[in-house]
Coordinates of N, CA and C in Angstrom, one line a residue:
X5 N 9.3 21.2 -11.3 CA 10.2 21.4 -10.2 C 10.3 20.0 -9.4
X6 N 11.6 19.6 -9.1 CA 11.8 18.4 -8.4 C 11.7 18.7 -6.9
X7 N 11.0 17.8 -6.2 CA 10.9 17.9 -4.8 C 12.1 17.4 -4.1
X8 N 12.6 18.0 -3.0 CA 13.7 17.5 -2.3 C 13.4 16.1 -1.7
X9 N 14.5 15.3 -1.6 CA 14.3 13.9 -1.2 C 13.7 13.8 0.2
X10 N 14.0 14.8 1.1 CA 13.5 14.7 2.5 C 12.1 15.2 2.6
X11 N 11.5 15.9 1.7 CA 10.2 16.5 1.8 C 9.1 15.5 2.1
X12 N 9.1 14.3 1.5 CA 8.1 13.3 1.9 C 8.1 13.0 3.4
X13 N 9.2 12.9 4.0 CA 9.3 12.6 5.5 C 8.7 13.8 6.2
X14 N 9.0 15.0 5.8 CA 8.5 16.2 6.5 C 7.0 16.3 6.2
X15 N 6.5 15.9 5.0 CA 5.0 15.9 4.8 C 4.4 14.9 5.7
X16 N 5.0 13.8 5.9 CA 4.4 12.8 6.8 C 4.3 13.3 8.2
X17 N 5.4 14.0 8.7 CA 5.3 14.5 10.0 C 4.3 15.6 10.2
X18 N 4.0 16.4 9.1 CA 3.0 17.4 9.2 C 1.6 16.8 9.3
X19 N 1.4 15.6 8.7 CA 0.1 14.9 8.7 C -0.1 14.1 10.0
X20 N 1.0 13.7 10.7 CA 0.8 12.8 11.8 C -0.1 13.2 12.9
X21 N -0.2 14.5 13.3 CA -1.1 14.9 14.3 C -2.6 14.7 14.0
X22 N -2.8 14.4 12.7 CA -4.2 14.3 12.2 C -4.5 12.8 11.8
X23 N -3.6 11.9 12.2 CA -3.8 10.5 11.8 C -3.9 9.7 13.1
X24 N -4.7 8.7 13.1 CA -4.8 7.7 14.2 C -4.7 6.3 13.6
X25 N -4.2 5.4 14.3 CA -4.1 4.0 13.9 C -5.4 3.3 14.2
X26 N -6.1 2.9 13.1 CA -7.4 2.2 13.2 C -7.2 0.7 13.5
X27 N -6.1 0.2 12.9 CA -5.9 -1.3 13.1 C -4.4 -1.5 12.8
X28 N -3.8 -2.5 13.5 CA -2.4 -2.8 13.2 C -2.1 -4.2 13.6
X29 N -1.6 -5.0 12.6 CA -1.0 -6.3 12.8 C 0.4 -6.2 12.2
X30 N 1.3 -6.9 12.7 CA 2.7 -6.9 12.0 C 2.6 -7.1 10.5
X31 N 3.1 -6.2 9.8 CA 3.0 -6.3 8.3 C 1.9 -5.5 7.6
X32 N 0.9 -5.0 8.4 CA -0.1 -4.2 7.8 C -0.7 -3.3 8.9
X33 N -0.9 -2.1 8.5 CA -1.5 -1.0 9.4 C -2.5 -0.2 8.6
X34 N -3.6 0.1 9.3 CA -4.6 0.9 8.7 C -4.6 2.3 9.5
X35 N -4.4 3.3 8.7 CA -4.4 4.7 9.3 C -5.7 5.4 8.9
X36 N -6.2 6.2 9.8 CA -7.4 7.0 9.5 C -7.0 8.4 9.7
X37 N -7.4 9.3 8.7 CA -7.2 10.7 8.7 C -8.4 11.3 9.5
X38 N -8.1 12.0 10.5 CA -9.1 12.7 11.3 C -9.7 13.9 10.5
X39 N -10.9 14.3 10.8 CA -11.4 15.5 10.1 C -10.5 16.7 10.1
X40 N -9.8 16.9 11.2 CA -8.9 18.0 11.3 C -7.8 18.0 10.3
X41 N -7.5 16.9 9.7 CA -6.5 16.8 8.7 C -6.9 16.9 7.2
X42 N -8.2 17.0 7.0 CA -8.7 17.0 5.7 C -8.2 18.2 4.8
X43 N -8.1 19.3 5.4 CA -7.5 20.5 4.6 C -6.1 20.3 4.3
X44 N -5.3 19.6 5.1 CA -3.9 19.3 4.9 C -3.7 18.3 3.8
X45 N -4.6 17.3 3.8 CA -4.4 16.2 2.9 C -4.4 16.6 1.4
X46 N -5.1 17.7 1.1 CA -5.0 18.2 -0.3 C -3.7 18.8 -0.7
X47 N -2.9 19.1 0.3 CA -1.6 19.8 0.1 C -0.4 18.8 0.2
X48 N -0.7 17.6 0.5 CA 0.3 16.6 0.8 C 0.1 15.4 -0.2
X49 N 1.2 14.9 -0.8 CA 1.1 13.7 -1.6 C 1.3 12.5 -0.6
X50 N 0.2 12.0 -0.1 CA 0.3 10.9 0.9 C 1.0 9.7 0.3
X51 N 0.7 9.4 -0.9 CA 1.3 8.2 -1.5 C 2.8 8.4 -1.6
X52 N 3.3 9.5 -2.0 CA 4.8 9.7 -2.1 C 5.4 9.7 -0.7
X53 N 4.7 10.3 0.3 CA 5.2 10.3 1.6 C 5.4 8.9 2.2
X54 N 4.4 8.1 2.0 CA 4.5 6.7 2.5 C 5.4 5.8 1.7
X55 N 5.3 5.9 0.4 CA 6.1 5.0 -0.5 C 7.5 5.4 -0.4
X56 N 7.9 6.5 0.1 CA 9.2 7.0 0.2 C 9.9 6.2 1.4
X57 N 9.1 5.6 2.2 CA 9.7 4.8 3.4 C 10.1 3.4 2.9
X58 N 11.4 3.1 3.0 CA 11.8 1.7 2.6 C 11.1 0.7 3.4
X59 N 10.6 -0.3 2.7 CA 9.9 -1.4 3.4 C 8.4 -1.3 3.2
X60 N 7.9 -0.2 2.8 CA 6.5 -0.1 2.5 C 6.3 -0.8 1.1
X61 N 5.5 -1.9 1.2 CA 5.3 -2.7 0.0 C 4.2 -2.2 -0.9
X62 N 3.1 -1.8 -0.3 CA 2.0 -1.3 -1.0 C 1.1 -0.5 -0.1
X63 N 0.2 0.3 -0.7 CA -0.8 1.0 0.1 C -2.0 1.1 -0.8
X64 N -3.1 1.2 0.0 CA -4.5 1.4 -0.6 C -5.1 2.6 0.1
X65 N -5.5 3.6 -0.7 CA -6.1 4.8 -0.1 C -7.6 4.7 -0.4
X66 N -8.4 4.9 0.7 CA -9.9 4.9 0.6 C -10.3 6.3 1.0
X67 N -10.4 7.2 0.0 CA -10.7 8.6 0.3 C -12.1 8.8 1.0
X68 N -13.0 8.0 0.6 CA -14.4 8.0 1.3 C -14.3 7.7 2.7
X69 N -13.5 6.7 3.1 CA -13.4 6.3 4.5 C -12.3 7.1 5.3
X70 N -11.5 7.9 4.5 CA -10.4 8.6 5.0 C -9.3 7.6 5.6
X71 N -9.1 6.5 5.0 CA -8.1 5.5 5.5 C -7.1 5.2 4.4
X72 N -5.9 4.8 5.0 CA -4.8 4.3 4.2 C -4.4 2.9 4.8
X73 N -4.4 1.9 4.0 CA -3.9 0.6 4.4 C -2.5 0.4 3.8
X74 N -1.5 0.2 4.7 CA -0.1 0.1 4.3 C 0.3 -1.3 4.6
X75 N 0.8 -2.0 3.6 CA 1.4 -3.3 3.8 C 2.9 -3.1 3.8
X76 N 3.6 -3.6 4.8 CA 5.1 -3.3 4.9 C 5.8 -4.5 5.3
X77 N 7.1 -4.5 5.0 CA 8.1 -5.5 5.4 C 8.4 -5.3 6.9
X78 N 8.0 -6.2 7.7 CA 8.2 -6.0 9.2 C 9.6 -6.2 9.6
X79 N 10.4 -6.7 8.7 CA 11.9 -6.8 9.1 C 12.5 -5.5 8.9
X80 N 12.1 -4.7 7.9 CA 12.7 -3.4 7.7 C 12.0 -2.3 8.6
X81 N 10.7 -2.5 8.8 CA 9.9 -1.5 9.6 C 9.3 -2.1 10.8
X82 N 10.0 -2.2 11.9 CA 9.5 -2.9 13.1 C 8.3 -2.1 13.6
X83 N 7.5 -2.9 14.4 CA 6.3 -2.3 14.9 C 6.5 -1.1 15.8
X84 N 7.7 -1.1 16.5 CA 7.9 0.0 17.4 C 8.1 1.3 16.6
X85 N 8.5 1.3 15.4 CA 8.6 2.5 14.6 C 7.2 3.1 14.3
X86 N 6.2 2.2 14.0 CA 4.9 2.7 13.9 C 4.3 3.3 15.2
X87 N 4.6 2.7 16.3 CA 4.2 3.2 17.6 C 4.8 4.5 17.8
X88 N 6.1 4.7 17.5 CA 6.8 5.9 17.7 C 6.2 7.0 16.8
X89 N 5.9 6.7 15.6 CA 5.3 7.7 14.7 C 3.9 8.2 15.3
X90 N 3.2 7.2 15.9 CA 1.9 7.6 16.5 C 2.1 8.5 17.8
X91 N 3.2 8.2 18.5 CA 3.5 8.9 19.7 C 3.9 10.3 19.4
X92 N 4.4 10.6 18.2 CA 4.9 11.9 17.9 C 3.9 13.0 18.1
X93 N 2.6 12.7 17.9 CA 1.6 13.8 18.1 C 1.5 14.2 19.6
X94 N 1.9 13.3 20.5 CA 1.9 13.6 22.0 C 3.3 14.0 22.5
X95 N 4.3 13.6 21.7 CA 5.7 13.9 22.2 C 6.5 14.5 21.0
X96 N 6.2 15.8 20.6 CA 6.9 16.4 19.5 C 8.4 16.4 19.6
X97 N 8.9 16.2 20.8 CA 10.4 16.2 20.9 C 11.0 14.9 20.2
X98 N 10.2 14.0 19.9 CA 10.7 12.8 19.2 C 10.9 13.0 17.7
X99 N 10.5 14.1 17.2 CA 10.5 14.4 15.7 C 11.9 14.2 15.1
X100 N 12.9 14.8 15.7 CA 14.3 14.8 15.2 C 14.8 13.3 15.1
X101 N 14.6 12.6 16.2 CA 15.0 11.2 16.3 C 14.3 10.3 15.2
X102 N 13.0 10.5 15.1 CA 12.3 9.7 14.1 C 12.6 10.1 12.7
X103 N 12.8 11.4 12.4 CA 13.2 11.8 11.1 C 14.6 11.2 10.7
X104 N 15.5 11.2 11.7 CA 16.8 10.6 11.5 C 16.6 9.1 11.2
X105 N 15.8 8.4 12.0 CA 15.6 7.0 11.8 C 15.0 6.7 10.4
X106 N 14.0 7.5 10.0 CA 13.4 7.2 8.7 C 14.4 7.5 7.6
X107 N 15.2 8.6 7.7 CA 16.2 8.9 6.7 C 17.3 7.8 6.7
X108 N 17.7 7.3 7.8 CA 18.7 6.3 7.9 C 18.2 5.0 7.2
X109 N 16.9 4.7 7.4 CA 16.3 3.5 6.7 C 16.4 3.7 5.2
X110 N 16.1 5.0 4.8 CA 16.1 5.3 3.3 C 17.5 5.1 2.8
X111 N 18.5 5.7 3.5 CA 19.9 5.7 3.0 C 20.4 4.2 3.0
X112 N 20.0 3.4 3.9 CA 20.4 2.0 4.0 C 20.0 1.2 2.8
X113 N 18.8 1.6 2.3 CA 18.3 0.8 1.1 C 18.3 1.6 -0.2
X114 N 18.8 2.8 -0.1 CA 18.9 3.7 -1.3 C 20.1 4.6 -1.2
X115 N 21.3 4.0 -1.2 CA 22.5 4.8 -0.9 C 22.9 5.9 -1.9
X116 N 22.2 5.9 -3.0 CA 22.5 6.9 -4.0 C 21.6 8.1 -4.0
X117 N 20.8 8.4 -2.8 CA 19.8 9.4 -2.8 C 20.4 10.8 -2.8

């Protein structure tokens, strides 16, 4: 069964309340999954959710440390986007705006989706 194109964005939003930024410099961010998200991680393809975002160059998952290091093109994914994603857990009303922003990025770089 083929997954809908928008599902990785929705998967990412489901996981966001359980993620914290461990370290961030422009072009690279380390995310840590909180223990509260461990049950959810098994039901989400984190790699697909993150690699579905245009501008993500690579990622490394360390399951033992519960971290994901994402290297990204900072021209395509500005730092404020990462901050906004982190703020989503405190301001759920940002979800529609951020989903639109992520989908717009995807459409801009993948117009045949």
